[in-house]
Amino acid sequence: MVNGPLLTYYEDGTLKRREYYRQGQLKTGQCFAPDGNVTPCLPLIRRAEFTGGKENLLDFLRKQLVYLNVDLIDSPAFIILEATIREDGTVSKITSPTEVAYRPKAEQVVYQQFIEALRDMPPWQAAMLDDMPIAANMQISIILRDKRVYQVGYGISSFQKNIP
């Protein structure tokens, strides 16, 4: 959480952003073009977004599960997966939490099927940190109800730099 003054600079040392935060909330701020003129500010952090938003991700996931012929009868009501969205928007490292290994075999199979369903995702809009694309570790949460995918959500859990 950002708290207090925040200054960012262009590579040549020119001031780019001067903001003041209180407990993670932006209170005041200004942004500057490389020539020093005041310019409109974009948010310091912009999260990665699935192209078309959460509804499009929900549709994509439902279609993939039908295509893979996934049976959701023995599935848990809530699934969390982790993934990395690279600077170019591609998805890598889709995994389930380590505690899934201790769940019943049927749940382990469903988690693996969800990972397979998400492997061929189209590129996302990359996360941005101070107007620069940055890799983001994401948590994708999936709620199942009545043996179907009911809702999907995602959020940044951390940022990465220079993923090979």
Coordinates of N, CA, C and O in Angstrom, one line a residue:
M1 N 0.8 -1.2 0.0 CA 0.0 0.0 0.0 C 0.9 1.2 0.0 O 1.8 1.4 0.8
V2 N 0.6 2.1 -0.9 CA 1.4 3.4 -1.0 C 0.8 4.3 0.1 O -0.4 4.5 0.3
N3 N 1.8 4.9 0.8 CA 1.4 5.9 1.9 C 2.4 7.0 1.9 O 3.6 6.7 2.1
G4 N 2.0 8.2 1.7 CA 2.9 9.4 1.7 C 3.2 9.8 0.3 O 2.6 9.5 -0.6
P5 N 4.3 10.6 0.2 CA 4.6 11.2 -1.1 C 5.2 10.1 -2.1 O 5.9 9.1 -1.6
L6 N 4.9 10.2 -3.3 CA 5.4 9.3 -4.4 C 5.9 10.2 -5.5 O 5.2 11.0 -6.1
L7 N 7.2 10.0 -5.9 CA 7.8 10.7 -7.0 C 8.3 9.7 -8.0 O 9.0 8.7 -7.5
T8 N 8.0 9.8 -9.3 CA 8.7 9.0 -10.3 C 9.3 9.9 -11.3 O 8.9 11.1 -11.5
Y9 N 10.3 9.3 -12.0 CA 11.1 10.1 -12.9 C 11.3 9.4 -14.2 O 11.3 8.2 -14.3
Y10 N 11.5 10.2 -15.3 CA 11.9 9.7 -16.6 C 13.3 9.3 -16.5 O 14.0 9.6 -15.5
E11 N 13.8 8.5 -17.5 CA 15.1 8.0 -17.4 C 16.2 9.1 -17.4 O 17.3 8.9 -16.8
D12 N 15.9 10.3 -17.9 CA 16.8 11.4 -17.9 C 16.8 12.2 -16.6 O 17.5 13.1 -16.4
G13 N 16.0 11.7 -15.6 CA 15.9 12.4 -14.3 C 14.8 13.5 -14.2 O 14.6 14.0 -13.1
T14 N 14.1 13.7 -15.3 CA 13.0 14.7 -15.3 C 11.8 14.1 -14.5 O 11.5 12.9 -14.6
L15 N 11.2 15.0 -13.7 CA 10.1 14.5 -12.9 C 8.9 14.1 -13.7 O 8.5 14.8 -14.7
K16 N 8.4 12.9 -13.5 CA 7.3 12.4 -14.3 C 6.0 12.5 -13.5 O 4.9 12.8 -14.0
R17 N 6.0 12.2 -12.2 CA 4.8 12.1 -11.4 C 5.1 12.5 -10.0 O 6.1 12.1 -9.4
R18 N 4.2 13.4 -9.4 CA 4.4 13.8 -8.0 C 3.0 13.6 -7.4 O 2.0 14.3 -7.8
E19 N 2.8 12.6 -6.5 CA 1.5 12.3 -5.9 C 1.7 12.2 -4.4 O 2.8 11.9 -3.9
Y20 N 0.6 12.3 -3.7 CA 0.5 12.1 -2.2 C -0.6 11.1 -2.0 O -1.7 11.3 -2.4
Y21 N -0.3 10.0 -1.2 CA -1.2 9.0 -0.9 C -1.4 8.9 0.6 O -0.4 9.1 1.4
R22 N -2.6 8.6 1.0 CA -2.9 8.3 2.4 C -3.6 7.0 2.5 O -4.7 6.8 2.0
Q23 N -2.9 6.0 3.1 CA -3.4 4.6 3.3 C -3.9 4.1 2.0 O -5.0 3.5 1.9
G24 N -3.1 4.2 0.9 CA -3.4 3.6 -0.4 C -4.3 4.4 -1.3 O -4.5 4.1 -2.4
Q25 N -4.8 5.5 -0.8 CA -5.7 6.4 -1.5 C -5.0 7.6 -2.0 O -4.4 8.3 -1.2
L26 N -5.1 7.9 -3.3 CA -4.5 9.1 -3.9 C -5.2 10.3 -3.4 O -6.5 10.4 -3.5
K27 N -4.5 11.3 -2.8 CA -5.1 12.5 -2.2 C -4.9 13.7 -3.2 O -5.8 14.4 -3.5
T28 N -3.6 13.8 -3.7 CA -3.3 14.9 -4.6 C -2.2 14.4 -5.6 O -1.5 13.4 -5.2
G29 N -2.2 15.0 -6.7 CA -1.1 14.5 -7.6 C -1.1 15.3 -8.9 O -2.1 15.9 -9.3
Q30 N 0.1 15.3 -9.5 CA 0.3 15.9 -10.8 C 1.2 15.0 -11.6 O 2.1 14.4 -11.1
C31 N 1.0 15.0 -12.9 CA 1.9 14.3 -13.8 C 2.5 15.3 -14.8 O 1.9 16.3 -15.1
F32 N 3.7 15.0 -15.3 CA 4.4 15.9 -16.2 C 4.9 15.2 -17.4 O 5.4 14.0 -17.4
A33 N 4.8 15.9 -18.6 CA 5.4 15.4 -19.8 C 6.9 15.5 -19.7 O 7.5 16.2 -18.9
P34 N 7.7 14.8 -20.6 CA 9.1 14.9 -20.6 C 9.7 16.3 -20.7 O 10.7 16.7 -20.2
D35 N 8.9 17.3 -21.3 CA 9.3 18.7 -21.4 C 9.0 19.5 -20.1 O 9.3 20.7 -20.1
G36 N 8.4 18.8 -19.1 CA 8.1 19.5 -17.9 C 6.7 20.1 -17.8 O 6.2 20.5 -16.7
N37 N 5.9 20.1 -18.9 CA 4.6 20.6 -18.8 C 3.6 19.6 -18.1 O 3.8 18.4 -18.2
V38 N 2.6 20.2 -17.4 CA 1.7 19.3 -16.7 C 0.8 18.6 -17.8 O 0.5 19.1 -18.8
T39 N 0.6 17.3 -17.5 CA -0.2 16.4 -18.4 C -1.1 15.6 -17.5 O -0.9 15.4 -16.3
P40 N -2.2 15.2 -18.1 CA -3.2 14.3 -17.4 C -2.5 13.1 -16.8 O -1.7 12.5 -17.5
C41 N -2.9 12.7 -15.6 CA -2.4 11.5 -15.0 C -3.3 10.3 -15.3 O -4.5 10.3 -15.2
L42 N -2.6 9.2 -15.7 CA -3.3 7.9 -15.7 C -3.0 7.3 -14.3 O -2.1 7.6 -13.6
P43 N -3.9 6.3 -13.9 CA -3.6 5.7 -12.6 C -2.2 5.1 -12.5 O -1.7 4.6 -13.5
L44 N -1.6 5.2 -11.3 CA -0.2 4.6 -11.1 C -0.2 3.1 -11.5 O 0.7 2.6 -12.2
I45 N -1.2 2.4 -11.0 CA -1.3 1.0 -11.2 C -2.6 0.7 -12.0 O -3.7 1.1 -11.5
R46 N -2.5 0.0 -13.1 CA -3.7 -0.5 -13.8 C -3.6 -2.0 -13.9 O -2.6 -2.5 -14.3
R47 N -4.6 -2.7 -13.4 CA -4.5 -4.1 -13.4 C -4.7 -4.8 -14.8 O -5.2 -4.1 -15.7
A48 N -4.2 -6.0 -14.9 CA -4.4 -6.7 -16.1 C -5.9 -7.0 -16.3 O -6.6 -7.3 -15.3
E49 N -6.3 -7.0 -17.5 CA -7.7 -7.2 -17.8 C -7.8 -8.3 -19.0 O -7.1 -8.2 -19.9
F50 N -8.7 -9.2 -18.8 CA -9.1 -10.1 -19.9 C -9.7 -9.2 -21.0 O -10.6 -8.4 -20.7
T51 N -9.4 -9.4 -22.2 CA -10.0 -8.7 -23.3 C -11.5 -8.8 -23.3 O -12.0 -9.9 -23.4
G52 N -12.2 -7.7 -23.1 CA -13.6 -7.8 -23.0 C -14.2 -7.9 -21.6 O -15.4 -7.9 -21.4
G53 N -13.3 -8.1 -20.6 CA -13.7 -8.1 -19.2 C -14.1 -9.5 -18.7 O -13.9 -10.5 -19.4
K54 N -14.6 -9.5 -17.5 CA -14.9 -10.7 -16.8 C -16.0 -11.5 -17.5 O -15.9 -12.8 -17.5
E55 N -16.9 -10.9 -18.1 CA -18.0 -11.6 -18.8 C -17.4 -12.4 -20.0 O -17.8 -13.5 -20.2
N56 N -16.5 -11.8 -20.7 CA -15.8 -12.5 -21.8 C -15.0 -13.7 -21.3 O -15.0 -14.8 -21.9
L57 N -14.3 -13.5 -20.2 CA -13.6 -14.6 -19.6 C -14.5 -15.8 -19.2 O -14.2 -16.9 -19.4
L58 N -15.7 -15.4 -18.6 CA -16.7 -16.4 -18.2 C -17.1 -17.2 -19.4 O -17.2 -18.4 -19.4
D59 N -17.5 -16.5 -20.5 CA -17.9 -17.1 -21.7 C -16.8 -18.0 -22.3 O -17.1 -19.2 -22.7
F60 N -15.6 -17.5 -22.3 CA -14.4 -18.3 -22.8 C -14.3 -19.6 -22.0 O -14.2 -20.7 -22.5
L61 N -14.3 -19.5 -20.7 CA -14.1 -20.6 -19.8 C -15.3 -21.7 -20.0 O -15.0 -22.9 -20.1
R62 N -16.5 -21.2 -20.1 CA -17.6 -22.1 -20.3 C -17.5 -22.9 -21.6 O -17.7 -24.1 -21.6
K63 N -17.1 -22.2 -22.7 CA -16.9 -22.8 -24.0 C -15.8 -23.9 -23.9 O -15.9 -25.0 -24.5
Q64 N -14.7 -23.5 -23.2 CA -13.5 -24.4 -23.1 C -13.9 -25.7 -22.4 O -13.5 -26.8 -22.7
L65 N -14.7 -25.5 -21.3 CA -15.1 -26.7 -20.5 C -16.0 -27.6 -21.3 O -15.9 -28.8 -21.2
V66 N -16.9 -27.0 -22.1 CA -17.8 -27.8 -23.0 C -16.9 -28.6 -24.0 O -17.1 -29.8 -24.2
Y67 N -16.0 -27.8 -24.6 CA -15.1 -28.4 -25.6 C -14.3 -29.6 -25.0 O -14.1 -30.6 -25.7
L68 N -13.8 -29.5 -23.8 CA -13.0 -30.5 -23.1 C -13.9 -31.6 -22.5 O -13.4 -32.5 -21.9
N69 N -15.2 -31.4 -22.6 CA -16.2 -32.3 -22.0 C -16.0 -32.6 -20.5 O -15.9 -33.7 -20.0
V70 N -15.8 -31.5 -19.8 CA -15.6 -31.5 -18.3 C -16.9 -31.8 -17.6 O -17.9 -31.1 -17.8
D71 N -16.9 -32.8 -16.7 CA -18.0 -33.1 -15.9 C -17.8 -32.4 -14.5 O -16.9 -32.7 -13.8
L72 N -18.7 -31.5 -14.2 CA -18.6 -30.8 -12.9 C -19.3 -31.3 -11.7 O -19.5 -30.7 -10.7
I73 N -19.8 -32.6 -11.9 CA -20.6 -33.2 -10.8 C -19.8 -33.3 -9.5 O -20.3 -32.9 -8.4
D74 N -18.6 -33.7 -9.5 CA -17.8 -33.9 -8.3 C -16.9 -32.7 -8.0 O -15.9 -32.8 -7.2
S75 N -17.2 -31.5 -8.6 CA -16.3 -30.4 -8.4 C -16.6 -29.6 -7.1 O -17.8 -29.7 -6.6
P76 N -15.6 -28.9 -6.6 CA -15.9 -28.0 -5.4 C -16.7 -26.8 -5.9 O -16.9 -26.6 -7.0
A77 N -17.2 -26.1 -4.9 CA -18.0 -24.9 -5.2 C -17.2 -23.7 -5.6 O -17.7 -22.7 -6.2
F78 N -15.9 -23.7 -5.2 CA -15.0 -22.6 -5.4 C -13.7 -23.1 -5.8 O -13.1 -24.0 -5.2
I79 N -13.1 -22.5 -6.9 CA -11.8 -22.9 -7.4 C -10.9 -21.6 -7.5 O -11.4 -20.6 -8.0
I80 N -9.7 -21.7 -7.0 CA -8.7 -20.6 -7.2 C -7.6 -21.1 -8.0 O -7.0 -22.2 -7.6
L81 N -7.2 -20.4 -9.0 CA -6.0 -20.7 -9.8 C -5.1 -19.5 -9.8 O -5.5 -18.4 -9.6
E82 N -3.8 -19.8 -10.1 CA -2.8 -18.7 -10.1 C -2.2 -18.7 -11.5 O -2.1 -19.8 -12.1
A83 N -2.0 -17.5 -12.0 CA -1.4 -17.4 -13.4 C -0.5 -16.2 -13.4 O -0.7 -15.3 -12.6
T84 N 0.3 -16.1 -14.4 CA 1.1 -14.9 -14.6 C 0.7 -14.3 -16.0 O 0.7 -15.1 -17.0
I85 N 0.4 -13.1 -16.0 CA 0.1 -12.3 -17.2 C 1.4 -11.5 -17.5 O 1.8 -10.7 -16.8
R86 N 2.1 -11.9 -18.6 CA 3.3 -11.3 -19.0 C 3.1 -9.8 -19.5 O 2.0 -9.4 -19.8
E87 N 4.2 -9.1 -19.7 CA 4.2 -7.8 -20.2 C 3.5 -7.6 -21.6 O 2.9 -6.6 -21.9
D88 N 3.5 -8.7 -22.4 CA 2.9 -8.7 -23.7 C 1.4 -9.2 -23.6 O 0.8 -9.3 -24.7
G89 N 0.9 -9.5 -22.4 CA -0.4 -9.9 -22.3 C -0.6 -11.5 -22.4 O -1.7 -11.9 -22.1
T90 N 0.4 -12.2 -22.7 CA 0.3 -13.6 -22.8 C 0.2 -14.2 -21.4 O 0.7 -13.7 -20.4
V91 N -0.4 -15.4 -21.3 CA -0.6 -16.1 -20.0 C 0.4 -17.2 -19.9 O 0.6 -18.0 -20.8
S92 N 1.0 -17.3 -18.7 CA 1.9 -18.4 -18.4 C 1.7 -18.9 -17.0 O 1.1 -18.2 -16.2
K93 N 2.3 -20.0 -16.7 CA 2.3 -20.6 -15.4 C 1.0 -20.7 -14.7 O 0.8 -20.2 -13.6
I94 N 0.0 -21.3 -15.3 CA -1.3 -21.5 -14.7 C -1.2 -22.7 -13.8 O -0.8 -23.7 -14.2
T95 N -1.4 -22.4 -12.5 CA -1.3 -23.5 -11.5 C -2.4 -23.4 -10.5 O -3.1 -22.5 -10.4
S96 N -2.5 -24.5 -9.7 CA -3.5 -24.6 -8.6 C -2.7 -24.4 -7.3 O -1.5 -24.7 -7.3
P97 N -3.4 -24.0 -6.3 CA -2.6 -23.9 -5.0 C -2.1 -25.2 -4.5 O -2.7 -26.3 -4.9
T98 N -1.0 -25.2 -3.8 CA -0.4 -26.5 -3.4 C -1.3 -27.4 -2.5 O -1.2 -28.6 -2.6
E99 N -2.2 -26.8 -1.8 CA -3.1 -27.6 -0.9 C -4.0 -28.5 -1.7 O -4.6 -29.4 -1.2
V100 N -4.2 -28.3 -3.0 CA -5.1 -29.1 -3.8 C -4.6 -30.5 -3.8 O -5.3 -31.5 -3.9
A101 N -3.3 -30.7 -3.7 CA -2.7 -32.1 -3.7 C -3.3 -32.9 -2.5 O -3.2 -34.1 -2.6
Y102 N -3.8 -32.3 -1.5 CA -4.4 -33.0 -0.3 C -5.9 -33.1 -0.4 O -6.5 -33.7 0.5
R103 N -6.5 -32.7 -1.5 CA -7.9 -32.7 -1.7 C -8.3 -34.1 -2.3 O -7.4 -34.8 -2.8
P104 N -9.6 -34.5 -2.3 CA -10.0 -35.8 -2.9 C -9.5 -35.8 -4.4 O -9.5 -34.8 -5.1
K105 N -9.3 -37.0 -4.9 CA -8.8 -37.1 -6.3 C -9.8 -36.5 -7.3 O -9.3 -35.9 -8.2
A106 N -11.1 -36.6 -7.1 CA -12.0 -36.0 -8.0 C -11.8 -34.5 -8.1 O -11.9 -33.9 -9.2
E107 N -11.5 -33.8 -7.0 CA -11.3 -32.4 -7.0 C -10.0 -32.1 -7.7 O -9.9 -31.1 -8.5
Q108 N -8.9 -32.9 -7.5 CA -7.7 -32.7 -8.2 C -7.8 -32.7 -9.7 O -7.3 -31.9 -10.4
V109 N -8.7 -33.7 -10.2 CA -8.9 -33.8 -11.6 C -9.6 -32.6 -12.1 O -9.3 -32.1 -13.2
V110 N -10.6 -32.1 -11.4 CA -11.3 -30.9 -11.8 C -10.4 -29.7 -11.9 O -10.4 -28.9 -12.9
Y111 N -9.5 -29.5 -10.9 CA -8.5 -28.4 -11.0 C -7.7 -28.5 -12.3 O -7.4 -27.6 -13.0
Q112 N -7.2 -29.7 -12.5 CA -6.4 -29.9 -13.7 C -7.1 -29.7 -15.0 O -6.6 -29.1 -15.9
Q113 N -8.4 -30.0 -15.0 CA -9.2 -29.7 -16.2 C -9.4 -28.2 -16.4 O -9.4 -27.7 -17.5
F114 N -9.6 -27.5 -15.3 CA -9.7 -26.0 -15.4 C -8.4 -25.4 -15.9 O -8.4 -24.5 -16.7
I115 N -7.3 -25.9 -15.4 CA -6.0 -25.4 -15.9 C -5.9 -25.7 -17.4 O -5.4 -24.8 -18.2
E116 N -6.2 -26.9 -17.9 CA -6.2 -27.2 -19.3 C -7.1 -26.3 -20.1 O -6.8 -25.8 -21.2
A117 N -8.3 -26.0 -19.5 CA -9.3 -25.1 -20.2 C -8.7 -23.7 -20.4 O -9.1 -23.0 -21.4
L118 N -7.9 -23.2 -19.5 CA -7.4 -21.9 -19.6 C -6.1 -21.7 -20.3 O -5.6 -20.6 -20.5
R119 N -5.5 -22.8 -20.7 CA -4.1 -22.8 -21.3 C -4.1 -22.0 -22.7 O -3.2 -21.4 -23.0
D120 N -5.2 -22.1 -23.4 CA -5.3 -21.5 -24.7 C -6.0 -20.1 -24.7 O -6.6 -19.7 -25.7
M121 N -5.9 -19.4 -23.6 CA -6.5 -18.1 -23.5 C -5.9 -17.1 -24.5 O -4.7 -17.1 -24.7
P122 N -6.8 -16.2 -25.0 CA -6.2 -15.2 -25.8 C -5.4 -14.2 -24.9 O -5.6 -14.2 -23.7
P123 N -4.6 -13.4 -25.5 CA -3.8 -12.4 -24.7 C -4.7 -11.4 -23.9 O -5.8 -11.1 -24.4
W124 N -4.2 -11.0 -22.8 CA -4.9 -10.1 -21.9 C -4.3 -8.7 -22.2 O -3.3 -8.5 -22.9
Q125 N -5.0 -7.7 -21.7 CA -4.4 -6.3 -21.6 C -3.4 -6.4 -20.4 O -3.9 -6.6 -19.3
A126 N -2.2 -6.1 -20.6 CA -1.2 -6.2 -19.6 C -1.4 -5.2 -18.5 O -2.0 -4.2 -18.7
A127 N -0.9 -5.6 -17.3 CA -0.9 -4.7 -16.2 C 0.1 -3.5 -16.5 O 1.0 -3.7 -17.2
M128 N -0.2 -2.4 -15.9 CA 0.6 -1.2 -16.1 C 1.1 -0.7 -14.8 O 0.2 -0.5 -13.9
L129 N 2.3 -0.3 -14.7 CA 2.8 0.3 -13.5 C 3.5 1.6 -14.0 O 4.5 1.5 -14.7
D130 N 3.0 2.7 -13.6 CA 3.5 4.0 -14.1 C 3.7 4.1 -15.6 O 4.7 4.4 -16.1
D131 N 2.6 3.7 -16.3 CA 2.5 3.7 -17.7 C 3.4 2.7 -18.5 O 3.6 2.8 -19.7
M132 N 4.0 1.8 -17.7 CA 4.9 0.8 -18.4 C 4.2 -0.6 -18.2 O 3.8 -0.9 -17.0
P133 N 4.2 -1.4 -19.2 CA 3.6 -2.8 -19.0 C 4.5 -3.6 -18.1 O 5.8 -3.5 -18.1
I134 N 3.9 -4.4 -17.2 CA 4.7 -5.2 -16.2 C 3.9 -6.5 -16.1 O 2.7 -6.6 -16.2
A135 N 4.7 -7.5 -15.8 CA 4.1 -8.9 -15.6 C 3.4 -8.9 -14.2 O 3.9 -8.3 -13.3
A136 N 2.3 -9.5 -14.2 CA 1.5 -9.6 -12.9 C 1.1 -11.0 -12.6 O 0.7 -11.8 -13.5
N137 N 1.3 -11.3 -11.4 CA 0.8 -12.6 -10.9 C -0.7 -12.4 -10.5 O -1.0 -11.4 -9.8
M138 N -1.5 -13.3 -11.0 CA -2.9 -13.1 -10.8 C -3.5 -14.3 -10.0 O -3.0 -15.4 -10.1
Q139 N -4.6 -14.0 -9.3 CA -5.4 -15.1 -8.8 C -6.7 -15.0 -9.5 O -7.3 -14.0 -9.7
I140 N -7.1 -16.2 -10.1 CA -8.4 -16.3 -10.8 C -9.3 -17.1 -9.9 O -9.0 -18.3 -9.6
S141 N -10.4 -16.6 -9.6 CA -11.4 -17.3 -8.7 C -12.6 -17.7 -9.6 O -13.1 -16.9 -10.4
I142 N -13.0 -18.9 -9.4 CA -14.2 -19.4 -10.2 C -15.2 -20.0 -9.2 O -14.9 -20.8 -8.4
I143 N -16.4 -19.5 -9.3 CA -17.5 -20.0 -8.5 C -18.4 -20.9 -9.4 O -18.8 -20.5 -10.5
L144 N -18.6 -22.1 -8.8 CA -19.5 -23.1 -9.5 C -20.8 -23.2 -8.8 O -20.8 -23.2 -7.6
R145 N -21.9 -23.3 -9.6 CA -23.2 -23.4 -9.0 C -24.1 -24.2 -9.9 O -24.0 -24.0 -11.1
D146 N -24.8 -25.2 -9.4 CA -25.7 -26.0 -10.3 C -24.9 -26.7 -11.4 O -25.4 -26.7 -12.5
K147 N -23.7 -27.2 -11.1 CA -22.9 -27.9 -12.0 C -22.5 -27.1 -13.3 O -22.3 -27.6 -14.3
R148 N -22.3 -25.8 -13.1 CA -21.8 -25.0 -14.1 C -21.0 -23.8 -13.6 O -21.1 -23.5 -12.4
V149 N -20.2 -23.2 -14.4 CA -19.4 -22.0 -14.0 C -20.4 -20.9 -13.8 O -21.1 -20.4 -14.8
Y150 N -20.5 -20.3 -12.6 CA -21.5 -19.3 -12.3 C -20.8 -17.9 -12.4 O -21.4 -17.0 -12.9
Q151 N -19.6 -17.8 -11.9 CA -19.0 -16.5 -11.8 C -17.5 -16.6 -11.9 O -17.0 -17.6 -11.4
V152 N -16.8 -15.7 -12.4 CA -15.3 -15.7 -12.4 C -14.8 -14.3 -12.1 O -15.5 -13.3 -12.4
G153 N -13.7 -14.3 -11.4 CA -13.1 -13.0 -11.0 C -11.6 -13.1 -11.0 O -11.1 -14.2 -11.0
Y154 N -10.9 -12.0 -11.0 CA -9.4 -12.1 -11.0 C -8.9 -10.8 -10.4 O -9.5 -9.8 -10.4
G155 N -7.7 -10.9 -9.9 CA -7.0 -9.7 -9.3 C -5.5 -10.0 -9.2 O -5.1 -11.1 -9.1
I156 N -4.8 -8.9 -9.2 CA -3.3 -9.0 -9.1 C -2.9 -9.3 -7.7 O -3.4 -8.7 -6.7
S157 N -2.0 -10.3 -7.5 CA -1.5 -10.6 -6.2 C -0.1 -10.1 -6.0 O 0.3 -9.8 -4.9
S158 N 0.6 -9.9 -7.1 CA 1.9 -9.3 -7.1 C 2.4 -9.0 -8.5 O 1.8 -9.4 -9.5
F159 N 3.5 -8.2 -8.6 CA 4.1 -7.8 -9.9 C 5.4 -8.5 -10.0 O 6.0 -8.9 -9.0
Q160 N 5.8 -8.7 -11.3 CA 7.1 -9.3 -11.6 C 7.8 -8.4 -12.6 O 7.2 -7.7 -13.3
K161 N 9.1 -8.6 -12.7 CA 9.9 -7.9 -13.7 C 10.7 -8.8 -14.5 O 11.3 -9.8 -13.9
N162 N 10.8 -8.7 -15.8 CA 11.7 -9.4 -16.7 C 11.5 -10.9 -16.5 O 12.4 -11.7 -16.1
I163 N 10.3 -11.4 -16.9 CA 10.1 -12.9 -16.9 C 10.7 -13.5 -18.1 O 10.5 -13.0 -19.2
P164 N 11.5 -14.5 -18.0 CA 12.1 -15.1 -19.1 C 11.1 -15.9 -20.0 O 10.1 -16.3 -19.6

